[in-house]
Coordinates of C-alpha atoms and ligand atoms in Angstrom, one line a residue:
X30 CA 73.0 -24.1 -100.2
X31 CA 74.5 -25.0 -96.8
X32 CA 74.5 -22.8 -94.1
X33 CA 77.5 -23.9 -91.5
X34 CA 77.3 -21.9 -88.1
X35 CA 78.0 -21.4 -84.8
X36 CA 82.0 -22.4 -85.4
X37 CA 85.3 -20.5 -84.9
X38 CA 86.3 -19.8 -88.1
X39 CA 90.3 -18.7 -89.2
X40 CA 90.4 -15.9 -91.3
X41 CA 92.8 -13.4 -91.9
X42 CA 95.5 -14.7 -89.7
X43 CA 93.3 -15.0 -86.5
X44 CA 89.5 -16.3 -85.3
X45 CA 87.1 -13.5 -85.9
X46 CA 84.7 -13.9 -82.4
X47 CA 81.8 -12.3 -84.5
X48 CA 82.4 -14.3 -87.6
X49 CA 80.1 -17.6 -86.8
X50 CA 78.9 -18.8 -90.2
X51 CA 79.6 -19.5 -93.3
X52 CA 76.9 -20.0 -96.2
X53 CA 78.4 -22.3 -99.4
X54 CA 76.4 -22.3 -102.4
X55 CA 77.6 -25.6 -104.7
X56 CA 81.4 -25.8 -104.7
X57 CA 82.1 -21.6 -103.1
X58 CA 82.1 -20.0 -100.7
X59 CA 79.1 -17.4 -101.4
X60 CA 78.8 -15.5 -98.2
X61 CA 81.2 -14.9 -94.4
X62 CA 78.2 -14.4 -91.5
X63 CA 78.9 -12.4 -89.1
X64 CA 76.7 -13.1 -86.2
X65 CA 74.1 -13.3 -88.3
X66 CA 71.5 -16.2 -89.1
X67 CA 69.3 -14.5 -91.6
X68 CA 69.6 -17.4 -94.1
X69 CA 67.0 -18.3 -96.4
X70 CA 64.8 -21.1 -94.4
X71 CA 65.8 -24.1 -97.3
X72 CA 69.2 -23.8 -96.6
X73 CA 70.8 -27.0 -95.3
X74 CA 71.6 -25.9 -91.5
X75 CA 75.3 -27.5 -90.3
X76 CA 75.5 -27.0 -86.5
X77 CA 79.5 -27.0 -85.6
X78 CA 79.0 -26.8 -82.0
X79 CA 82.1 -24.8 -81.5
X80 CA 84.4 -26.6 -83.9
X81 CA 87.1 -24.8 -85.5
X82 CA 87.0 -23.9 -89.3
X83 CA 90.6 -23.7 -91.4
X84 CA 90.8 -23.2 -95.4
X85 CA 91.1 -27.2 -96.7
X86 CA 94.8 -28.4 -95.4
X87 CA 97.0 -29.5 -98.7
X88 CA 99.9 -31.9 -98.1
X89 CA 102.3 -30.6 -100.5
X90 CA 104.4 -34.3 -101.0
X91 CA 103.1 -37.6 -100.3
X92 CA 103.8 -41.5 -101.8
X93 CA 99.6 -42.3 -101.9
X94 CA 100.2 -45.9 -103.5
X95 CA 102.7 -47.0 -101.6
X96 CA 101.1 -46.1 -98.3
X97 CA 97.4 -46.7 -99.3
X98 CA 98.8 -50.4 -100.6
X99 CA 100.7 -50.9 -97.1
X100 CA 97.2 -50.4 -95.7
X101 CA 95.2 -53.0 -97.6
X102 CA 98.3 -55.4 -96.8
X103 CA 99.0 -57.8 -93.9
X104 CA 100.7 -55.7 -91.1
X105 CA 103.2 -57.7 -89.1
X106 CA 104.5 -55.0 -86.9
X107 CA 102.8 -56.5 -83.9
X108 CA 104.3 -60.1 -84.3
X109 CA 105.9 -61.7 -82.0
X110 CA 106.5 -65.3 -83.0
X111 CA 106.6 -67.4 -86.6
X112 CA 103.4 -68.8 -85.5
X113 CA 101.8 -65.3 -85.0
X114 CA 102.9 -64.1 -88.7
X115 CA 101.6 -67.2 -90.1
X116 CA 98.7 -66.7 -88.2
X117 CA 98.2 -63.6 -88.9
X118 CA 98.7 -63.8 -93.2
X119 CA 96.1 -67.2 -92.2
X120 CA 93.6 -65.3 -91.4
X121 CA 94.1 -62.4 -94.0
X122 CA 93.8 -64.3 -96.8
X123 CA 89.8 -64.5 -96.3
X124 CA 89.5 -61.0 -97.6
X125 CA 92.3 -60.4 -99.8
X126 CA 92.6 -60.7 -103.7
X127 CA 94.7 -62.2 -106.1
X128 CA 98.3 -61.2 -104.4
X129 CA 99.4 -60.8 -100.8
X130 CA 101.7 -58.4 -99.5
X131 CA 102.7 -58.5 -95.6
X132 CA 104.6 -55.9 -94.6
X133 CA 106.4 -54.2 -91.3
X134 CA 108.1 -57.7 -90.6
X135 CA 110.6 -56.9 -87.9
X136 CA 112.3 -60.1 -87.0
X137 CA 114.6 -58.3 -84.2
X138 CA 111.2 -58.4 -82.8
X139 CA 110.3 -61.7 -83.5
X140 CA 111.5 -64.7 -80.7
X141 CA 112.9 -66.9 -83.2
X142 CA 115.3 -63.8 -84.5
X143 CA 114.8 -64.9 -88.3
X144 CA 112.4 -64.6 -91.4
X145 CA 110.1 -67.8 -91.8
X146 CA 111.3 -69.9 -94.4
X147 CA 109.5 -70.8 -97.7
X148 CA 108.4 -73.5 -96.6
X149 CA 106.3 -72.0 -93.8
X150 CA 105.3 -69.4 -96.3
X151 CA 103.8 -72.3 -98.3
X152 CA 102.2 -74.3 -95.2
X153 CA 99.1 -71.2 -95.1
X154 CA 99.3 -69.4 -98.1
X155 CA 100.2 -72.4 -101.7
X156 CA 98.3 -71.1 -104.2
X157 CA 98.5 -67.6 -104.3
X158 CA 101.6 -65.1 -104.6
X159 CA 102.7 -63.3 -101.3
X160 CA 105.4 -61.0 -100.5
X161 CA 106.7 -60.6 -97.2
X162 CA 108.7 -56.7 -96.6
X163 CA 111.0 -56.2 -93.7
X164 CA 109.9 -53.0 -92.3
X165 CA 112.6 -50.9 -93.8
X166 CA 111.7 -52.1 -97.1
X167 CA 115.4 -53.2 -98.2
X168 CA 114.5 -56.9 -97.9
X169 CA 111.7 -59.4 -98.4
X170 CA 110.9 -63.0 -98.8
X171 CA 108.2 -64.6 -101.3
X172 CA 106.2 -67.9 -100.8
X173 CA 106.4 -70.8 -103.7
X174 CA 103.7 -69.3 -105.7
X175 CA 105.4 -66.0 -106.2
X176 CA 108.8 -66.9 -106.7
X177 CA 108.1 -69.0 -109.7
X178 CA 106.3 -66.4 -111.4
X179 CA 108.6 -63.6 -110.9
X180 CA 111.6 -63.5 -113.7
X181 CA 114.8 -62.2 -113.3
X182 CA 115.7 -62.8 -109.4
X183 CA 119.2 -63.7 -109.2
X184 CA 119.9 -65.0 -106.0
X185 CA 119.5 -68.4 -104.7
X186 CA 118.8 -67.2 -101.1
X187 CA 114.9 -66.8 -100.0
X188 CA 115.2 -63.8 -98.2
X189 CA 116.0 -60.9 -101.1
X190 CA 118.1 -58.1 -100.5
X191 CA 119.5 -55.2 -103.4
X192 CA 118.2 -55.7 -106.8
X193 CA 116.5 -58.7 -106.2
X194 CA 114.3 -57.0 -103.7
X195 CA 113.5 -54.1 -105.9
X196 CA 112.5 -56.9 -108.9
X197 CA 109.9 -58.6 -106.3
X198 CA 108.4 -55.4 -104.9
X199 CA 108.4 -54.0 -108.3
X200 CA 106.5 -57.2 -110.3
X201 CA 104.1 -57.1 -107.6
X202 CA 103.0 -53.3 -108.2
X203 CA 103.0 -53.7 -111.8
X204 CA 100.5 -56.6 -111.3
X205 CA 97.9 -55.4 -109.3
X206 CA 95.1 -55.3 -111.1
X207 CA 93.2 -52.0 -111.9
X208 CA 90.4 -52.3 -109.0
X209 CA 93.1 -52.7 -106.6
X210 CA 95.6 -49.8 -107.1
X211 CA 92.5 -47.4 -107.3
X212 CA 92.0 -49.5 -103.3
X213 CA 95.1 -47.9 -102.7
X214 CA 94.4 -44.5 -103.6
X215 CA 91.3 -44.3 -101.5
X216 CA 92.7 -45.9 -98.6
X217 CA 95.0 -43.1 -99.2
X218 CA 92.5 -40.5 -99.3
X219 CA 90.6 -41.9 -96.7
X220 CA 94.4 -41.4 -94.3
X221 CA 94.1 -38.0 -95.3
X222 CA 90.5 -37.0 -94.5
X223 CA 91.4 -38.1 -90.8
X224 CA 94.5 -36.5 -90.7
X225 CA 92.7 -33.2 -91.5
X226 CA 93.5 -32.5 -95.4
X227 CA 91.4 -31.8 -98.4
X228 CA 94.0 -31.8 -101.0
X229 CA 97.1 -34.1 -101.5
X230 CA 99.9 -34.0 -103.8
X231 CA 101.1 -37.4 -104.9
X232 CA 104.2 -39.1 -107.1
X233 CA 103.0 -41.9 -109.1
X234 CA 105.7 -44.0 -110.4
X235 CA 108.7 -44.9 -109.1
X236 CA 111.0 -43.1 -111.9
X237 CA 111.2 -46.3 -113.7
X238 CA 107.2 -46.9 -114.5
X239 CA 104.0 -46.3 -113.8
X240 CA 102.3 -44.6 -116.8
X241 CA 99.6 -46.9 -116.5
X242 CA 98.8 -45.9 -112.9
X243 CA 98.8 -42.3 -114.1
X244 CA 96.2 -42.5 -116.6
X245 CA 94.0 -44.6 -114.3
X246 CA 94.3 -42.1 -111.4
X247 CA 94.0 -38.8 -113.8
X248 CA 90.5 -40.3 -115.3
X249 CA 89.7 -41.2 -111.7
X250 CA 90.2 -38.6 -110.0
X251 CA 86.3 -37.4 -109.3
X252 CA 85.8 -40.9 -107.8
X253 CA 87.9 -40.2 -104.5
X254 CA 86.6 -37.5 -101.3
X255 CA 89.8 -35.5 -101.6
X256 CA 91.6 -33.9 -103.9
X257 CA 94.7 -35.5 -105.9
X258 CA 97.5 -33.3 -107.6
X259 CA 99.4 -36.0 -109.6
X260 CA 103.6 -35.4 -110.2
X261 CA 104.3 -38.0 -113.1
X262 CA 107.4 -39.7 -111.1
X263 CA 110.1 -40.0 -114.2
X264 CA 112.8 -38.7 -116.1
X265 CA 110.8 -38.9 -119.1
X266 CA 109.6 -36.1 -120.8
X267 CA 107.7 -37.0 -123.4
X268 CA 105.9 -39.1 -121.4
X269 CA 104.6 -36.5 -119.0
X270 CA 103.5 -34.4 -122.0
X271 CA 101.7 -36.8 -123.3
X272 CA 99.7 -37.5 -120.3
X273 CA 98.4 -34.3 -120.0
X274 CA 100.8 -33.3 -116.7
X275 CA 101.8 -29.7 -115.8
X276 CA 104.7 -31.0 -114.1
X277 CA 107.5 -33.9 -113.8
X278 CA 109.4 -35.7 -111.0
X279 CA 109.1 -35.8 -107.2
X280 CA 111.4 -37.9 -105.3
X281 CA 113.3 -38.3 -108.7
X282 CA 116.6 -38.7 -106.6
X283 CA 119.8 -35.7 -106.7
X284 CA 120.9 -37.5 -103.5
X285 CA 120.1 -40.2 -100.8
X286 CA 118.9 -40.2 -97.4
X287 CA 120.7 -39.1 -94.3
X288 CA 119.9 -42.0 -91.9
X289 CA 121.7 -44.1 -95.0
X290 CA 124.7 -41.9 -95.0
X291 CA 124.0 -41.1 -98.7
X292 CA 122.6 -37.7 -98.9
X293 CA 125.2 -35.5 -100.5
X294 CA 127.0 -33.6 -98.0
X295 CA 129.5 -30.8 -98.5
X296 CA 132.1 -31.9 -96.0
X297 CA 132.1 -35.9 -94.2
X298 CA 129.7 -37.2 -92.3
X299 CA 130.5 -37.1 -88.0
X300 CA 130.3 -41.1 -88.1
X301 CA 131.5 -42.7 -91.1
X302 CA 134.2 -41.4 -93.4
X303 CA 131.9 -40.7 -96.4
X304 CA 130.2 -37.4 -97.8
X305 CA 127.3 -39.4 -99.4
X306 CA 126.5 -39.7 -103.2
X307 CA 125.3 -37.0 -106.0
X308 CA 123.5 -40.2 -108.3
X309 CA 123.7 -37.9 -111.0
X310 CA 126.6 -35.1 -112.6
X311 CA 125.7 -30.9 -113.3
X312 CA 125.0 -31.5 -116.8
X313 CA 122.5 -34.4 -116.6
X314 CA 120.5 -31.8 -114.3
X315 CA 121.1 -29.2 -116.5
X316 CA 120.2 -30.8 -119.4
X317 CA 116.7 -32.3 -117.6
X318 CA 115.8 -29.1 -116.0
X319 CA 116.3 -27.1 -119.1
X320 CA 114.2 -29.4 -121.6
X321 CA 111.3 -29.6 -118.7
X322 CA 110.9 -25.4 -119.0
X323 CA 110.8 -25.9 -122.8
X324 CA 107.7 -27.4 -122.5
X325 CA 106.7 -25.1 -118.9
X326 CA 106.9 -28.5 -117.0
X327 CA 107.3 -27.7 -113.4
X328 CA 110.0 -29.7 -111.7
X329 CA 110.6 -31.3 -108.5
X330 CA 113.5 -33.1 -107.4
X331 CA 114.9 -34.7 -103.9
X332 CA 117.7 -33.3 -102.6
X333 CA 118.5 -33.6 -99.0
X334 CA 122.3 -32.8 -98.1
X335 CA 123.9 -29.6 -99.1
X336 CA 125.7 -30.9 -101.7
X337 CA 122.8 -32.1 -103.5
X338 CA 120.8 -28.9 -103.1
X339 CA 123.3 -26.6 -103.9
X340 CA 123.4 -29.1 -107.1
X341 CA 119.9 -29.0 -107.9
X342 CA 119.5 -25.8 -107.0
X343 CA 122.7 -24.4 -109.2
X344 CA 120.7 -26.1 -111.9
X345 CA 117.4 -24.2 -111.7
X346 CA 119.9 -20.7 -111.4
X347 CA 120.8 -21.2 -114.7
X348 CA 117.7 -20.9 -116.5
X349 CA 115.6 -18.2 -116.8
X350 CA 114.8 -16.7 -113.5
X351 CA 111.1 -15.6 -114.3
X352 CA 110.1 -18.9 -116.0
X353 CA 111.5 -20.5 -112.7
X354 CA 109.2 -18.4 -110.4
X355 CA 106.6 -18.8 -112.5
X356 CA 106.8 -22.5 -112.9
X357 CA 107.4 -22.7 -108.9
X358 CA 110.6 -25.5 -109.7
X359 CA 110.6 -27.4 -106.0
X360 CA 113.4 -28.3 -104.0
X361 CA 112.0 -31.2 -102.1
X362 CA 113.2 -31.6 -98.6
X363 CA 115.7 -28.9 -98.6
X364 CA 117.1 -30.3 -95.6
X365 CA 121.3 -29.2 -94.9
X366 CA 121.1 -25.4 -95.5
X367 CA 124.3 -23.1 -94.6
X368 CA 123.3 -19.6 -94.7
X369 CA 125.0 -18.9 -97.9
X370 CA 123.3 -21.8 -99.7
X371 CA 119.9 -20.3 -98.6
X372 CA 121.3 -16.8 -100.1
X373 CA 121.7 -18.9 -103.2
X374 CA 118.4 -20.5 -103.3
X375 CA 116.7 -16.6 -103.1
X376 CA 118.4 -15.6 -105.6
X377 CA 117.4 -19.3 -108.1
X378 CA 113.6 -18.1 -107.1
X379 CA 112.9 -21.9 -106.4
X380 CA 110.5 -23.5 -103.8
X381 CA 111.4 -25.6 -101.0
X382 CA 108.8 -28.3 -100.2
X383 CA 109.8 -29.4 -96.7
X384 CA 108.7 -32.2 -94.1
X385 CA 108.3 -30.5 -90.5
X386 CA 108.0 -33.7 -89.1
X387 CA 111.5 -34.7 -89.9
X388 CA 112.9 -32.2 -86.9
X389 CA 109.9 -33.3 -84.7
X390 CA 111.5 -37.2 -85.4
X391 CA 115.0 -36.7 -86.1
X392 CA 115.8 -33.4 -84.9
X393 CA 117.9 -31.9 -82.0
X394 CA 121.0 -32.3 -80.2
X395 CA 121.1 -36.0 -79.3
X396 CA 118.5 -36.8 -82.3
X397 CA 119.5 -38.7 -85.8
X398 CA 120.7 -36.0 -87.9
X399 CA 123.2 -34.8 -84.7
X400 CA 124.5 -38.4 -84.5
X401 CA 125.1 -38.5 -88.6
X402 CA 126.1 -35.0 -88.9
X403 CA 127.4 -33.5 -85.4
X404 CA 127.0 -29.2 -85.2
X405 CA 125.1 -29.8 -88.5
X406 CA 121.6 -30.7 -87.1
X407 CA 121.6 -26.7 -86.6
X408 CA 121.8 -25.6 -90.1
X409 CA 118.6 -28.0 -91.2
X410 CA 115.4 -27.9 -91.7
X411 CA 115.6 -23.7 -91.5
X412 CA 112.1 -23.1 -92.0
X413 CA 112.3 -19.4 -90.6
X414 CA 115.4 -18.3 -92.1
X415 CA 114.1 -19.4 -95.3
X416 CA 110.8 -17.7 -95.2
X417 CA 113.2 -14.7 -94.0
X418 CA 114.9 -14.5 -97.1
X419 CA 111.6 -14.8 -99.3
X420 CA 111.7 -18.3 -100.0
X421 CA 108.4 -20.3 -99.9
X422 CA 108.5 -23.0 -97.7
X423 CA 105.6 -24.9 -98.5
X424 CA 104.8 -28.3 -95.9
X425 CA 104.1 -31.9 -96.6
X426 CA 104.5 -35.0 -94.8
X427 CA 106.1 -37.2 -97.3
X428 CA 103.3 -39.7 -96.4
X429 CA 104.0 -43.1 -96.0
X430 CA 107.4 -41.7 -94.8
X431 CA 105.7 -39.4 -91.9
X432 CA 101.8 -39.4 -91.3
X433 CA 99.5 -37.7 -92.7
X434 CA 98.5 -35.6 -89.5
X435 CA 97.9 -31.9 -89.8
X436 CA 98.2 -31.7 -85.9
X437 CA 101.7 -33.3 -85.5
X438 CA 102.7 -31.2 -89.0
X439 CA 101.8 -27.9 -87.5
X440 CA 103.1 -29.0 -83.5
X441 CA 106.5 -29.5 -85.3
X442 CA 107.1 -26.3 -87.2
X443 CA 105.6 -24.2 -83.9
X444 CA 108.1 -26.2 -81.5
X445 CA 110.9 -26.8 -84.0
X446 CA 114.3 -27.9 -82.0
X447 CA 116.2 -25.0 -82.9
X448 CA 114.4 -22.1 -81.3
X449 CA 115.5 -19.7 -84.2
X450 CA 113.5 -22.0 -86.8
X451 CA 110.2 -21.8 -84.6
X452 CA 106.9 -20.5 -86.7
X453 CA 104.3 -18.4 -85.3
X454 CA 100.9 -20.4 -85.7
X455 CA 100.1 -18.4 -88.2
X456 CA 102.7 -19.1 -90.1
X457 CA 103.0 -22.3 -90.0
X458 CA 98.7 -22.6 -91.1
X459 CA 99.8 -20.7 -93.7
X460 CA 102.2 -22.9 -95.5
X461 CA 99.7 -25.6 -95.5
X462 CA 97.0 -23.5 -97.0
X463 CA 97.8 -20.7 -98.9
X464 CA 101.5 -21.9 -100.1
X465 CA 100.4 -25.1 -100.9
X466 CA 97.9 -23.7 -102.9
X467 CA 99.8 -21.0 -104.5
X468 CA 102.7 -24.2 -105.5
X469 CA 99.6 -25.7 -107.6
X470 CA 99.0 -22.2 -108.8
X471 CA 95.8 -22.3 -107.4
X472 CA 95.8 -19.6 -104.8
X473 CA 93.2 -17.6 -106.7
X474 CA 90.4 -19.6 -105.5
X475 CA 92.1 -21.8 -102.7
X476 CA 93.8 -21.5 -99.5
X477 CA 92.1 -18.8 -97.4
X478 CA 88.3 -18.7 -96.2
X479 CA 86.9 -15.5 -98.8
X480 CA 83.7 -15.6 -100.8
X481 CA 84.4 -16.7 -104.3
X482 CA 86.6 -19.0 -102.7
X483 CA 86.5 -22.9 -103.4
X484 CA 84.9 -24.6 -100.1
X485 CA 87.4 -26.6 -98.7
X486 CA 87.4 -26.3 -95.5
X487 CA 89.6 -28.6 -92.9
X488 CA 86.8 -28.5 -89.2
X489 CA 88.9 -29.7 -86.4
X490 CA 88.0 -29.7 -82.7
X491 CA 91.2 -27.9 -82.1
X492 CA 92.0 -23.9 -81.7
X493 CA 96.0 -24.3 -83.6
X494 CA 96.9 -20.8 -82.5
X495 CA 96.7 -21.9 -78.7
X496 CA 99.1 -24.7 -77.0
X497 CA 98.1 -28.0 -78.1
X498 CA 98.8 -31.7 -78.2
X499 CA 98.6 -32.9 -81.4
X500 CA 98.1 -36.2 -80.4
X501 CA 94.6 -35.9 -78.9
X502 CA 93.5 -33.5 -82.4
X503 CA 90.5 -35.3 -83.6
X504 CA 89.4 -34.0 -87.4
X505 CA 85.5 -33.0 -87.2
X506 CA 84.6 -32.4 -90.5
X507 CA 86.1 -32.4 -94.0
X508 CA 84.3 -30.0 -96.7
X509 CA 85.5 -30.4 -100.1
X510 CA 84.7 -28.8 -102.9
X511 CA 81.6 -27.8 -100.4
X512 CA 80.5 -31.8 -100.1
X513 CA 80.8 -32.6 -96.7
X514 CA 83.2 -35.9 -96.9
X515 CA 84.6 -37.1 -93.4
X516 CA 82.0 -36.9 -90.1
X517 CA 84.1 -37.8 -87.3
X518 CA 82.2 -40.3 -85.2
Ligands
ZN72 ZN1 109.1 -38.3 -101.2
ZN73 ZN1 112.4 -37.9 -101.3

């Protein structure tokens, strides 16, 4: 048994000044104390000097290989010079394995105002494949090595761009061996234990592949501090059936993005003379969407502009309304909602799984989405509304996309740009523990501090239902599954 005390702990809503303790026997939590210290004397004794206690914070939406792979590559995104980046992949290639990715190259940044040639590729890094990744991801250069053993790049250039990009990113992923995409996952997990969460949800695959990296990570899953709900990334069916998922898709795309002017909008954009793309017609969606809920697959699907949500959402309206509540279908993102769309979404009964940093970044009148979309930054990102209209908003940060920061994720839904889309505290603690939970069908036993409960608690020095600035919120201590797994400091 552990016996954690003298800590403000969140309960109902609010801290409880006389409830101090809290006594976990194995994976629960067996007993709230209220000012009392009558524990049995060979209970482990966890002094919190003050910390704050929250149920175990769940990103709802996160890309964990991609961003846990970024971390164990080269990062270039302080490079200055050629020299520096070959300097800098020099001196990585001590500790790295059999490929090398460098990533975050900005050469706007760099004095020479170019990628380094082959050539200087080859000069510190011959005999091993390495991929170089412009920051935005849309272009990259290899070294010798790698370019002769990847098939099927078109071009003649060095520096890949389109296709040819995605054929060089996507041969390196499916090459890695075993050991090192599990590196990614817990260098994943190890960005959310600091950022304050216990339980992640994650895509794996990229909608083309990746039922290897699914079976790997499902029998793996006991080997990593946090908590992995896995979202088989695809199209396919039968595949997700077979590997034992309760769910399919992700970012399995309805629409683009709006910084690329291809999320689907109902009327032009302000500055370009486009509406963005639907990638796929009604029927396709239809036809998807209905053959998932034959086999009570939940599904999740990207949709951005209103278009592409009205699209998606239009889709879910047509099947049966109780399987679609039950199965918690998601809307991810949910960004461009007009007031009758949102009417439309209530009445489909499906879940929008949202990114509150996306206002915090891009938000307001002279931000991103104003600049793409003029008066329309005001109808996005409607947190409140939504909620209003019994719609559960459930939070994520889209990880490597955003950061995996509990702080920043709550600061942004409390001081959202449009005043009318604002959460209480409360609320907005509550969509990243007891909706997140309740999307996984898990809020039985997860996503509030109650005895029975699973212990997973997220201990951060920080009081969230005061002012605070995210940025100095340090995480204290991450229980999960009442194994203490993150000791800040
Ligand atoms: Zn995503
Ligand atoms: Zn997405």
């Amino acid at each position: 048994m552990k016996y954690l005390y003298n800590a403000h702990i969140y309960h109902n809503t609010s801290f409880d000044s006389q409830l101090t303790g809290l006594l976990i026997d194995r994976d629960r939590i067996v007993k709230l104390c209220f000012n009392d210290n009558t524990v049995s004397p060979d209970c482990e004794k966890i002094n919190l000097n003050g910390a704050y206690v929250y149920p175990g914070f769940i990103d709802s939406h996160t890309h964990c290989f991609s961003g846990g792979l970024y971390l164990s590559g080269i990062d270039l995104s302080k490079c200055i010079s050629i020299r520096e980046v070959l300097e800098y992949i020099s001196n990585a290639l001590k500790d790295k394995q059999q490929y090398i990715f460098a990533w975050r190259f900005d050469e706007e940044k760099i004095a020479e105002k170019r990628f380094p040639t082959m050539k200087e590729l080859d000069s510190v890094c011959p005999d091993r494949p390495l991929l170089l990744r412009r920051i935005d991801g849309h272009s990259c250069i290899l070294n010798s090595k790698a370019r002769s053993l990847i098939p099927g790049i078109i071009s003649s250039d060095e520096i890949l761009i389109a296709e040819d990009n995605d054929i060089a990113v996507n041969w390196l992923q499916d090459n890695l061996s075993e050991e090192e995409i599990i590196e990614a996952y817990k260098n994943a997990a190890k960005a959310a234990l600091k950022g304050g969460f216990t339980t992640v949800h994650t895509m794996i695959g990229d909608a083309q592949m990746s039922n290897q990296h699914y079976r790997l990570i499902r029998d793996h899953l006991n080997d990593f501090p946090i908590g992995f709900e896995l979202y088989p990334q695809s199209f396919n069916i039968t595949d997700a059936l077979e590997l034992g998922a309760k769910r399919i898709g992700g970012c399995i795309l309805a629409d683009g993005s709006i910084g690329s002017h291809t999320a689907a909008m109902t009327l032009p954009y302000k500055d370009k003379p486009t509406s963005g793309i639907l990638y796929h017609n009604d029927e396709f969606w239809q036809i998807f969407i209905a053959q998932a809920h034959k086999h009570n697959l939940q599904v999740a699907v990207h949709c951005i502009g209103d278009a592409a949500i009205h699209q998606i959402n239009s889709a879910y309206a047509i099947q049966d309304r109780e399987q679609v509540k039950e199965l918690r279908d998601e809307l991810i993102h949910c960004e461009v909602t007009p007031d009758s769309l949102i009417q439309e979404i209530a009445k489909s009964g499906a879940v929008a799984v949202m990114q509150p940093a996306f206002d915090l970044l891009w938000g307001g009148n002279s931000g991103l989405y104003a600049e793409r979309l003029g008066e329309r930054y005001r109808i996005m990102n409607r947190y409140k509304t939504l909620s209003q209209n019994d719609i559960t908003v459930c939070g994520s940060s889209d990880w490597y996309i955003t950061d995996m920061n509990i702080a920043m994720s709550l600061y942004a839904l409390i001081h959202h740009h449009n005043l009318n889309e604002r959460l209480t505290p409360c609320e907005a603690i509550k969509i990243y523990t007891e909706n997140n939970s309740w999307l996984n069908h898990t809020e039985d036993n997860l996503g509030k501090i109650e005895e029975g409960y699973i212990a997973d608690l997220s201990i951060m020095d920080t009081d969230f239902t005061k002012p605070f600035d995210w940025n100095k919120v340090q995480t204290s201590l991450i229980v999960k599954n009442g194994n203490i797994f993150y000791v800040n400091g």
